[in-house]
PDB file of C-alpha atoms and ligand atoms in Angstrom:
ATOM      1  CA  MET A  19      27.932 -39.037  51.620  1.00 85.00           C
ATOM      2  CA  VAL A  20      25.152 -36.752  51.244  1.00 95.00           C
ATOM      3  CA  ASP A  21      25.259 -33.357  49.408  1.00 96.00           C
ATOM      4  CA  ILE A  22      23.023 -30.571  50.658  1.00 97.00           C
ATOM      5  CA  LEU A  23      21.770 -28.036  48.259  1.00 97.00           C
ATOM      6  CA  PHE A  24      20.360 -24.881  49.899  1.00 98.00           C
ATOM      7  CA  LEU A  25      17.766 -23.257  47.845  1.00 98.00           C
ATOM      8  CA  GLY A  26      16.932 -20.621  50.509  1.00 97.00           C
ATOM      9  CA  THR A  27      18.833 -19.648  53.841  1.00 98.00           C
ATOM     10  CA  GLY A  28      16.718 -16.731  54.373  1.00 98.00           C
ATOM     11  CA  GLY A  29      14.104 -16.225  57.348  1.00 96.00           C
ATOM     12  CA  GLY A  30      11.566 -13.829  58.670  1.00 94.00           C
ATOM     13  CA  ARG A  31       8.661 -11.927  57.257  1.00 93.00           C
ATOM     14  CA  VAL A  32      10.492  -9.024  55.711  1.00 94.00           C
ATOM     15  CA  ASN A  33      12.996 -11.299  54.055  1.00 95.00           C
ATOM     16  CA  LEU A  34      10.399 -13.534  52.891  1.00 96.00           C
ATOM     17  CA  ILE A  35       8.877 -10.527  50.705  1.00 97.00           C
ATOM     18  CA  ARG A  36      12.290  -8.966  50.012  1.00 96.00           C
ATOM     19  CA  GLN A  37      14.142 -12.058  48.908  1.00 96.00           C
ATOM     20  CA  LEU A  38      17.446 -10.808  50.084  1.00 95.00           C
ATOM     21  CA  ARG A  39      17.731 -14.742  50.890  1.00 97.00           C
ATOM     22  CA  GLY A  40      15.973 -17.451  49.137  1.00 98.00           C
ATOM     23  CA  THR A  41      13.449 -19.197  51.045  1.00 98.00           C
ATOM     24  CA  GLY A  42      13.096 -22.309  49.024  1.00 98.00           C
ATOM     25  CA  GLY A  43      14.475 -24.671  51.650  1.00 98.00           C
ATOM     26  CA  PHE A  44      16.764 -27.324  50.954  1.00 98.00           C
ATOM     27  CA  VAL A  45      17.492 -30.807  49.214  1.00 98.00           C
ATOM     28  CA  LEU A  46      19.272 -33.695  50.497  1.00 98.00           C
ATOM     29  CA  GLN A  47      20.850 -35.785  47.736  1.00 97.00           C
ATOM     30  CA  GLY A  48      21.925 -39.019  48.799  1.00 96.00           C
ATOM     31  CA  LYS A  49      23.524 -41.878  46.739  1.00 94.00           C
ATOM     32  CA  SER A  50      19.876 -43.027  45.141  1.00 92.00           C
ATOM     33  CA  LEU A  51      17.383 -40.245  46.833  1.00 97.00           C
ATOM     34  CA  ASN A  52      16.769 -36.665  46.411  1.00 98.00           C
ATOM     35  CA  ILE A  53      14.700 -35.345  49.235  1.00 98.00           C
ATOM     36  CA  HIS A  54      13.383 -31.609  49.311  1.00 98.00           C
ATOM     37  CA  ILE A  55      12.679 -30.247  52.966  1.00 98.00           C
ATOM     38  CA  ASP A  56      10.427 -27.252  53.302  1.00 98.00           C
ATOM     39  CA  PRO A  57       9.816 -25.805  49.733  1.00 98.00           C
ATOM     40  CA  GLY A  58       8.876 -21.987  50.516  1.00 98.00           C
ATOM     41  CA  PRO A  59       8.440 -19.439  47.884  1.00 98.00           C
ATOM     42  CA  GLY A  60      10.878 -19.812  45.011  1.00 98.00           C
ATOM     43  CA  ALA A  61      12.176 -23.361  45.566  1.00 98.00           C
ATOM     44  CA  LEU A  62      11.027 -24.349  41.963  1.00 98.00           C
ATOM     45  CA  LEU A  63      12.819 -21.513  40.500  1.00 98.00           C
ATOM     46  CA  ARG A  64      15.964 -21.972  42.523  1.00 97.00           C
ATOM     47  CA  LEU A  65      16.058 -25.391  41.693  1.00 97.00           C
ATOM     48  CA  HIS A  66      16.225 -24.747  38.048  1.00 97.00           C
ATOM     49  CA  SER A  67      18.702 -21.933  38.641  1.00 96.00           C
ATOM     50  CA  ALA A  68      20.964 -24.324  40.581  1.00 96.00           C
ATOM     51  CA  GLY A  69      20.721 -26.683  37.508  1.00 95.00           C
ATOM     52  CA  PHE A  70      18.661 -29.474  39.506  1.00 96.00           C
ATOM     53  CA  ASP A  71      16.234 -31.199  37.762  1.00 97.00           C
ATOM     54  CA  PRO A  72      13.012 -30.976  39.673  1.00 98.00           C
ATOM     55  CA  LEU A  73      11.748 -34.283  37.955  1.00 97.00           C
ATOM     56  CA  SER A  74      14.495 -36.216  40.232  1.00 96.00           C
ATOM     57  CA  LEU A  75      12.936 -35.335  43.400  1.00 97.00           C
ATOM     58  CA  ASP A  76      11.942 -38.843  45.345  1.00 97.00           C
ATOM     59  CA  ALA A  77      10.683 -37.315  48.490  1.00 97.00           C
ATOM     60  CA  LEU A  78       9.206 -33.987  49.826  1.00 98.00           C
ATOM     61  CA  ILE A  79       8.855 -33.157  53.566  1.00 98.00           C
ATOM     62  CA  VAL A  80       7.205 -30.308  54.713  1.00 98.00           C
ATOM     63  CA  THR A  81       7.560 -29.663  58.622  1.00 98.00           C
ATOM     64  CA  HIS A  82       4.827 -27.324  59.316  1.00 98.00           C
ATOM     65  CA  MET A  83       2.059 -25.066  57.606  1.00 97.00           C
ATOM     66  CA  HIS A  84       3.742 -21.732  57.543  1.00 97.00           C
ATOM     67  CA  VAL A  85       3.915 -20.179  53.833  1.00 97.00           C
ATOM     68  CA  ASP A  86       7.786 -19.831  53.791  1.00 97.00           C
ATOM     69  CA  HIS A  87       7.991 -23.688  54.189  1.00 98.00           C
ATOM     70  CA  VAL A  88       5.207 -25.042  52.153  1.00 98.00           C
ATOM     71  CA  SER A  89       4.118 -22.479  49.195  1.00 98.00           C
ATOM     72  CA  ASP A  90       5.704 -24.604  46.592  1.00 98.00           C
ATOM     73  CA  ALA A  91       4.935 -27.960  47.536  1.00 98.00           C
ATOM     74  CA  GLY A  92       2.218 -28.524  44.958  1.00 98.00           C
ATOM     75  CA  VAL A  93       4.424 -27.689  41.981  1.00 98.00           C
ATOM     76  CA  LEU A  94       7.158 -29.953  43.267  1.00 98.00           C
ATOM     77  CA  ILE A  95       4.682 -32.782  43.866  1.00 98.00           C
ATOM     78  CA  GLU A  96       3.820 -32.098  39.982  1.00 98.00           C
ATOM     79  CA  ALA A  97       7.612 -32.404  39.246  1.00 98.00           C
ATOM     80  CA  MET A  98       8.290 -35.521  41.401  1.00 97.00           C
ATOM     81  CA  THR A  99       5.286 -37.341  39.779  1.00 96.00           C
ATOM     82  CA  GLY A 100       6.752 -36.711  36.217  1.00 96.00           C
ATOM     83  CA  PHE A 101       4.268 -33.811  35.307  1.00 97.00           C
ATOM     84  CA  THR A 102       1.611 -35.890  37.347  1.00 97.00           C
ATOM     85  CA  PHE A 103       1.685 -38.664  34.928  1.00 95.00           C
ATOM     86  CA  LYS A 104       3.797 -40.853  37.316  1.00 93.00           C
ATOM     87  CA  LYS A 105       2.370 -42.339  40.727  1.00 92.00           C
ATOM     88  CA  ARG A 106       5.644 -42.137  42.338  1.00 92.00           C
ATOM     89  CA  GLY A 107       7.582 -40.407  45.386  1.00 95.00           C
ATOM     90  CA  LEU A 108       6.938 -39.870  49.071  1.00 96.00           C
ATOM     91  CA  LEU A 109       5.217 -37.078  50.839  1.00 98.00           C
ATOM     92  CA  LEU A 110       5.866 -36.560  54.320  1.00 98.00           C
ATOM     93  CA  ALA A 111       4.334 -33.676  56.275  1.00 98.00           C
ATOM     94  CA  SER A 112       2.773 -32.471  59.642  1.00 98.00           C
ATOM     95  CA  ALA A 113      -0.762 -32.907  60.368  1.00 98.00           C
ATOM     96  CA  SER A 114      -1.945 -29.247  60.047  1.00 97.00           C
ATOM     97  CA  VAL A 115      -0.578 -29.467  56.498  1.00 98.00           C
ATOM     98  CA  LEU A 116      -2.112 -32.581  55.187  1.00 98.00           C
ATOM     99  CA  VAL A 117      -5.376 -32.653  57.324  1.00 98.00           C
ATOM    100  CA  GLY A 118      -5.808 -29.224  58.416  1.00 96.00           C
ATOM    101  CA  ASP A 119      -5.057 -26.584  60.922  1.00 93.00           C
ATOM    102  CA  ARG A 120      -7.452 -25.132  63.686  1.00 90.00           C
ATOM    103  CA  HIS A 121      -9.451 -23.541  60.790  1.00 92.00           C
ATOM    104  CA  GLY A 122      -9.525 -26.632  58.630  1.00 93.00           C
ATOM    105  CA  ASP A 123      -7.134 -25.270  56.224  1.00 95.00           C
ATOM    106  CA  LYS A 124      -4.826 -27.547  54.421  1.00 97.00           C
ATOM    107  CA  SER A 125      -1.564 -26.393  53.028  1.00 98.00           C
ATOM    108  CA  ILE A 126      -1.224 -28.887  50.221  1.00 98.00           C
ATOM    109  CA  SER A 127      -4.477 -29.504  48.313  1.00 98.00           C
ATOM    110  CA  THR A 128      -6.244 -32.844  48.343  1.00 97.00           C
ATOM    111  CA  TYR A 129      -5.517 -33.419  44.705  1.00 98.00           C
ATOM    112  CA  HIS A 130      -1.599 -32.690  45.201  1.00 98.00           C
ATOM    113  CA  GLN A 131      -1.933 -35.288  48.168  1.00 98.00           C
ATOM    114  CA  SER A 132      -3.335 -38.027  45.851  1.00 97.00           C
ATOM    115  CA  LEU A 133      -0.491 -37.804  43.271  1.00 97.00           C
ATOM    116  CA  PRO A 134       2.537 -39.333  45.210  1.00 96.00           C
ATOM    117  CA  ALA A 135       2.967 -43.075  45.677  1.00 93.00           C
ATOM    118  CA  LYS A 136       2.451 -42.461  49.462  1.00 94.00           C
ATOM    119  CA  THR A 137       1.496 -39.458  51.528  1.00 97.00           C
ATOM    120  CA  GLU A 138       1.668 -39.717  55.162  1.00 98.00           C
ATOM    121  CA  VAL A 139       1.549 -37.455  58.348  1.00 98.00           C
ATOM    122  CA  PHE A 140       4.537 -37.324  60.284  1.00 98.00           C
ATOM    123  CA  GLY A 141       4.888 -35.823  63.707  1.00 98.00           C
ATOM    124  CA  PRO A 142       7.535 -34.781  66.452  1.00 98.00           C
ATOM    125  CA  GLN A 143       6.945 -38.129  68.156  1.00 97.00           C
ATOM    126  CA  ASP A 144       7.213 -40.176  65.146  1.00 98.00           C
ATOM    127  CA  SER A 145      10.262 -42.666  64.194  1.00 98.00           C
ATOM    128  CA  LYS A 146      10.391 -44.700  61.255  1.00 97.00           C
ATOM    129  CA  LYS A 147      12.236 -46.188  58.258  1.00 97.00           C
ATOM    130  CA  PHE A 148      10.858 -44.974  54.844  1.00 97.00           C
ATOM    131  CA  GLU A 149      11.550 -47.305  51.737  1.00 93.00           C
ATOM    132  CA  VAL A 150      10.905 -44.883  48.638  1.00 92.00           C
ATOM    133  CA  LYS A 151       9.366 -47.141  45.680  1.00 83.00           C
ATOM    134  CA  GLU A 152       8.922 -46.176  41.842  1.00 78.00           C
ATOM    135  CA  GLY A 153       5.208 -47.199  41.789  1.00 73.00           C
ATOM    136  CA  MET A 154       2.567 -48.276  44.371  1.00 71.00           C
ATOM    137  CA  ASP A 155       2.300 -51.948  44.516  1.00 71.00           C
ATOM    138  CA  ALA A 156       3.973 -54.058  47.075  1.00 69.00           C
ATOM    139  CA  ASN A 157       6.635 -55.372  44.090  1.00 75.00           C
ATOM    140  CA  ALA A 158       7.539 -51.995  43.139  1.00 79.00           C
ATOM    141  CA  HIS A 159      11.093 -51.228  42.624  1.00 80.00           C
ATOM    142  CA  ALA A 160      12.778 -49.512  45.727  1.00 85.00           C
ATOM    143  CA  ILE A 161      14.542 -46.730  44.909  1.00 87.00           C
ATOM    144  CA  GLY A 162      16.197 -46.006  48.088  1.00 94.00           C
ATOM    145  CA  SER A 163      15.551 -45.564  51.927  1.00 96.00           C
ATOM    146  CA  PHE A 164      16.207 -43.295  54.909  1.00 98.00           C
ATOM    147  CA  SER A 165      15.001 -43.410  58.687  1.00 98.00           C
ATOM    148  CA  LEU A 166      13.309 -40.260  60.014  1.00 98.00           C
ATOM    149  CA  SER A 167      12.907 -39.366  63.657  1.00 98.00           C
ATOM    150  CA  GLY A 168      10.530 -36.503  64.779  1.00 98.00           C
ATOM    151  CA  VAL A 169      11.897 -33.749  67.201  1.00 98.00           C
ATOM    152  CA  PRO A 170       9.696 -31.779  69.183  1.00 98.00           C
ATOM    153  CA  VAL A 171       9.615 -27.852  68.233  1.00 98.00           C
ATOM    154  CA  LYS A 172       8.181 -24.812  70.308  1.00 97.00           C
ATOM    155  CA  HIS A 173       6.556 -22.941  67.356  1.00 96.00           C
ATOM    156  CA  ASP A 174       2.891 -21.564  66.608  1.00 91.00           C
ATOM    157  CA  GLU A 175       2.023 -24.741  64.716  1.00 90.00           C
ATOM    158  CA  ASP A 176       0.969 -27.501  67.062  1.00 89.00           C
ATOM    159  CA  SER A 177       1.720 -30.268  64.686  1.00 97.00           C
ATOM    160  CA  ALA A 178       5.011 -29.087  63.617  1.00 98.00           C
ATOM    161  CA  PHE A 179       8.258 -30.873  63.678  1.00 98.00           C
ATOM    162  CA  GLY A 180      12.138 -30.946  63.709  1.00 98.00           C
ATOM    163  CA  PHE A 181      13.929 -33.933  62.778  1.00 98.00           C
ATOM    164  CA  VAL A 182      17.048 -36.335  62.551  1.00 98.00           C
ATOM    165  CA  MET A 183      17.461 -38.327  59.327  1.00 98.00           C
ATOM    166  CA  GLU A 184      19.830 -41.032  58.638  1.00 98.00           C
ATOM    167  CA  LEU A 185      20.488 -41.183  54.699  1.00 97.00           C
ATOM    168  CA  ASP A 186      23.404 -43.326  53.382  1.00 96.00           C
ATOM    169  CA  GLY A 187      25.028 -43.556  57.061  1.00 95.00           C
ATOM    170  CA  VAL A 188      25.065 -39.549  57.336  1.00 96.00           C
ATOM    171  CA  LYS A 189      22.927 -38.135  60.410  1.00 97.00           C
ATOM    172  CA  ILE A 190      21.468 -34.805  59.632  1.00 98.00           C
ATOM    173  CA  GLY A 191      19.547 -32.825  62.406  1.00 98.00           C
ATOM    174  CA  TYR A 192      17.059 -30.155  61.437  1.00 98.00           C
ATOM    175  CA  THR A 193      15.566 -27.851  63.828  1.00 98.00           C
ATOM    176  CA  SER A 194      12.998 -26.454  61.599  1.00 98.00           C
ATOM    177  CA  ASP A 195      11.555 -23.250  63.277  1.00 98.00           C
ATOM    178  CA  THR A 196      11.467 -23.477  67.038  1.00 98.00           C
ATOM    179  CA  GLU A 197      12.494 -21.948  70.220  1.00 97.00           C
ATOM    180  CA  TYR A 198      15.103 -23.873  72.296  1.00 97.00           C
ATOM    181  CA  ILE A 199      14.048 -26.777  74.149  1.00 97.00           C
ATOM    182  CA  ALA A 200      16.216 -27.389  76.850  1.00 96.00           C
ATOM    183  CA  GLY A 201      17.140 -31.325  77.342  1.00 94.00           C
ATOM    184  CA  VAL A 202      14.831 -32.408  74.364  1.00 98.00           C
ATOM    185  CA  HIS A 203      17.024 -30.902  71.572  1.00 98.00           C
ATOM    186  CA  ASP A 204      20.277 -31.566  73.490  1.00 98.00           C
ATOM    187  CA  SER A 205      19.541 -35.123  73.422  1.00 98.00           C
ATOM    188  CA  ALA A 206      17.467 -35.456  69.944  1.00 98.00           C
ATOM    189  CA  TYR A 207      20.502 -33.734  68.200  1.00 98.00           C
ATOM    190  CA  SER A 208      23.270 -35.251  70.156  1.00 98.00           C
ATOM    191  CA  GLY A 209      26.367 -36.165  67.938  1.00 91.00           C
ATOM    192  CA  VAL A 210      24.812 -35.690  64.536  1.00 97.00           C
ATOM    193  CA  ASP A 211      26.927 -34.973  61.685  1.00 96.00           C
ATOM    194  CA  VAL A 212      25.295 -31.879  60.433  1.00 97.00           C
ATOM    195  CA  LEU A 213      22.647 -29.705  62.084  1.00 98.00           C
ATOM    196  CA  ILE A 214      21.005 -27.554  59.962  1.00 98.00           C
ATOM    197  CA  ALA A 215      19.972 -24.883  62.358  1.00 98.00           C
ATOM    198  CA  ASN A 216      16.928 -22.078  61.706  1.00 98.00           C
ATOM    199  CA  ASN A 217      18.743 -19.281  63.547  1.00 98.00           C
ATOM    200  CA  LEU A 218      16.456 -16.413  62.745  1.00 97.00           C
ATOM    201  CA  LYS A 219      17.900 -13.574  64.729  1.00 96.00           C
ATOM    202  CA  SER A 220      21.439 -12.753  66.885  1.00 95.00           C
ATOM    203  CA  ALA A 221      19.789 -12.133  70.253  1.00 93.00           C
ATOM    204  CA  ALA A 222      16.532 -12.559  71.773  1.00 89.00           C
ATOM    205  CA  ASP A 223      14.144  -9.803  70.737  1.00 87.00           C
ATOM    206  CA  GLY A 224      10.798 -10.587  72.519  1.00 82.00           C
ATOM    207  CA  ILE A 225       9.283 -12.218  69.656  1.00 81.00           C
ATOM    208  CA  PRO A 226       8.839 -16.004  70.382  1.00 87.00           C
ATOM    209  CA  ASP A 227       9.152 -19.060  68.357  1.00 93.00           C
ATOM    210  CA  HIS A 228      12.297 -19.040  66.790  1.00 95.00           C
ATOM    211  CA  LEU A 229      16.109 -19.765  67.673  1.00 96.00           C
ATOM    212  CA  HIS A 230      18.517 -16.825  68.255  1.00 97.00           C
ATOM    213  CA  SER A 231      22.169 -17.493  68.215  1.00 97.00           C
ATOM    214  CA  GLY A 232      22.073 -17.207  72.398  1.00 97.00           C
ATOM    215  CA  GLU A 233      19.917 -20.333  72.634  1.00 97.00           C
ATOM    216  CA  LEU A 234      21.706 -22.079  69.660  1.00 98.00           C
ATOM    217  CA  ILE A 235      25.081 -21.976  71.563  1.00 98.00           C
ATOM    218  CA  ARG A 236      23.514 -23.398  74.494  1.00 98.00           C
ATOM    219  CA  LEU A 237      22.259 -26.142  72.232  1.00 98.00           C
ATOM    220  CA  LEU A 238      25.411 -26.606  70.088  1.00 98.00           C
ATOM    221  CA  GLN A 239      27.250 -26.968  73.897  1.00 98.00           C
ATOM    222  CA  ALA A 240      24.974 -29.726  74.934  1.00 98.00           C
ATOM    223  CA  ALA A 241      24.429 -31.553  71.504  1.00 98.00           C
ATOM    224  CA  LYS A 242      27.981 -31.347  69.957  1.00 98.00           C
ATOM    225  CA  PRO A 243      26.957 -31.980  66.583  1.00 97.00           C
ATOM    226  CA  LYS A 244      30.069 -32.268  64.222  1.00 96.00           C
ATOM    227  CA  LEU A 245      28.910 -29.187  62.444  1.00 96.00           C
ATOM    228  CA  CYS A 246      26.283 -26.638  62.547  1.00 97.00           C
ATOM    229  CA  ILE A 247      25.044 -24.937  59.346  1.00 98.00           C
ATOM    230  CA  LEU A 248      22.864 -21.549  59.782  1.00 98.00           C
ATOM    231  CA  SER A 249      19.809 -21.023  57.707  1.00 98.00           C
ATOM    232  CA  HIS A 250      16.338 -19.427  57.906  1.00 98.00           C
ATOM    233  CA  MET A 251      18.318 -16.098  58.918  1.00 97.00           C
ATOM    234  CA  GLY A 252      16.398 -12.979  59.356  1.00 96.00           C
ATOM    235  CA  MET A 253      17.069  -9.599  57.975  1.00 95.00           C
ATOM    236  CA  GLY A 254      19.237  -8.265  60.894  1.00 94.00           C
ATOM    237  CA  LEU A 255      21.289 -11.107  60.951  1.00 96.00           C
ATOM    238  CA  ILE A 256      21.712 -11.216  56.943  1.00 95.00           C
ATOM    239  CA  GLN A 257      22.477  -7.220  57.261  1.00 94.00           C
ATOM    240  CA  ALA A 258      24.977  -7.856  59.917  1.00 94.00           C
ATOM    241  CA  GLY A 259      26.742 -10.765  58.212  1.00 97.00           C
ATOM    242  CA  PRO A 260      26.188 -14.386  58.649  1.00 97.00           C
ATOM    243  CA  GLU A 261      29.919 -15.470  58.195  1.00 97.00           C
ATOM    244  CA  ALA A 262      30.530 -13.414  61.241  1.00 97.00           C
ATOM    245  CA  GLU A 263      27.908 -14.534  63.272  1.00 98.00           C
ATOM    246  CA  ALA A 264      28.778 -18.077  62.417  1.00 98.00           C
ATOM    247  CA  ALA A 265      32.331 -17.593  63.743  1.00 98.00           C
ATOM    248  CA  ARG A 266      30.856 -16.102  66.750  1.00 98.00           C
ATOM    249  CA  ILE A 267      28.642 -19.001  67.436  1.00 98.00           C
ATOM    250  CA  GLU A 268      31.641 -21.563  66.669  1.00 98.00           C
ATOM    251  CA  SER A 269      33.942 -19.434  69.238  1.00 98.00           C
ATOM    252  CA  ALA A 270      31.282 -19.605  71.737  1.00 98.00           C
ATOM    253  CA  SER A 271      30.204 -23.126  71.358  1.00 98.00           C
ATOM    254  CA  GLY A 272      33.142 -24.865  70.190  1.00 98.00           C
ATOM    255  CA  VAL A 273      31.401 -26.553  67.465  1.00 97.00           C
ATOM    256  CA  PRO A 274      32.204 -26.046  63.812  1.00 96.00           C
ATOM    257  CA  THR A 275      29.698 -23.615  62.487  1.00 97.00           C
ATOM    258  CA  VAL A 276      29.258 -22.162  58.918  1.00 96.00           C
ATOM    259  CA  ALA A 277      26.499 -19.784  57.374  1.00 97.00           C
ATOM    260  CA  GLY A 278      24.365 -21.369  54.508  1.00 97.00           C
ATOM    261  CA  LYS A 279      24.791 -20.219  51.134  1.00 95.00           C
ATOM    262  CA  ASP A 280      22.028 -19.857  48.684  1.00 97.00           C
ATOM    263  CA  GLY A 281      22.357 -22.137  45.661  1.00 96.00           C
ATOM    264  CA  GLN A 282      25.270 -23.961  46.795  1.00 94.00           C
ATOM    265  CA  TYR A 283      25.953 -27.383  47.866  1.00 95.00           C
ATOM    266  CA  TYR A 284      27.375 -28.560  51.267  1.00 94.00           C
ATOM    267  CA  CYS A 285      29.115 -31.826  50.944  1.00 92.00           C
ATOM    268  CA  THR A 286      28.987 -33.791  54.085  1.00 88.00           C
ATOM    269  CA  ASP A 287      31.977 -35.829  52.929  1.00 81.00           C
ATOM    270  CA  ARG A 288      34.392 -33.137  54.353  1.00 70.00           C
ATOM    271  CA  CYS A 289      34.779 -31.500  50.988  1.00 74.00           C
ATOM    272  CA  GLY A 290      32.928 -28.316  51.888  1.00 84.00           C
ATOM    273  CA  TRP A 291      30.859 -26.070  49.670  1.00 88.00           C
ATOM    274  CA  PHE A 292      30.573 -26.204  45.800  1.00 86.00           C
ATOM    275  CA  ARG A 293      28.761 -24.524  43.281  1.00 85.00           C
ATOM    276  CA  PRO A 294      25.937 -26.323  41.413  1.00 84.00           C
ATOM    277  CA  GLU A 295      27.996 -26.137  38.034  1.00 74.00           C
ATOM    278  CA  LYS A 296      30.681 -27.899  39.451  1.00 57.00           C
ATOM    279  CA  LYS A 297      28.169 -30.799  40.543  1.00 60.00           C
ATOM    280  CA  LYS A 298      28.281 -32.088  36.957  1.00 51.00           C
ATOM    281  CA  GLY A 299      31.670 -33.446  36.920  1.00 44.00           C
ATOM    282  CA  LYS A 300      31.556 -35.779  39.792  1.00 42.00           C
ATOM    283  CA  GLU A 301      34.960 -36.898  39.819  1.00 39.00           C
ATOM    284  CA  GLU A 302      35.825 -33.352  40.045  1.00 41.00           C
ATOM    285  CA  LYS A 303      33.865 -32.263  43.198  1.00 41.00           C
ATOM    286  CA  GLY A 304      36.911 -32.508  45.608  1.00 39.00           C
ATOM    287  CA  GLN A 305      39.009 -30.274  43.514  1.00 37.00           C
ATOM    288  CA  LYS A 306      36.527 -27.735  42.951  1.00 44.00           C
ATOM    289  CA  LYS A 307      35.467 -27.135  46.582  1.00 47.00           C
ATOM    290  CA  LEU A 308      35.246 -23.341  47.710  1.00 45.00           C
ATOM    291  CA  GLU A 309      36.565 -23.038  51.132  1.00 44.00           C
TER     292      GLU A 309
HETATM  293 ZN1  LIG B   1       7.316 -21.297  60.843  1.00 86.46          ZN
END
């Protein structure tokens, strides 16, 4: 079982500044690992709001260098490493984030990159199993493991990637920011348990580089994930009503689809959404589902 805590389901330039919806990414909480994905602005504060201790993060994945995916990475690395005092945790990020983009800019400082037990460039063609250890040496205690397969994106960042992660027996796909790549995305996300789709808008508007509902419906029809969760929603979609849009996508694609909710967990073990305060009594989780 994996719980997914959404710290931000908003996307786009206007929402980024207005914060109608958060932009802090999401945390995959498995049996033994807490993995934070794409910690944009507000990630640290929204972890606290959700009652989630940032020191309990074990890994951080940054899919590309855009500010709404990476701005809080430095502070979360300081948390993951026990206020910088412990050499622990894993940092995976695109080459642009860690090595530098075409201007030579890194999105995470060399200092912060040096803090985790392991920092590694990951890309759309990579596929690997990662073991997260408590320390640096070969005999260090292993906390847990996951496998990660990169998925190509069409976005204005050359080294950006989507992924399929297998964690505790659950397959989770994440499109990151991308246009639909027919064929490639269909097979990459085929049959995953959950697909988190960064669906910026309900229809094409001439602005490239992001998914819209029409493309997402084609992707869902072909890949047939067991569930799709909408995230990274732009201002138009937020104002029009994410739940209605999710229902429209579900009816057109035949794939169960829900809109992500800021500050709430989605439980992949069929118990649906629940609020953070209900997380504390783990035995009560099933009874506290919201829908
Ligand atoms: Zn982006």
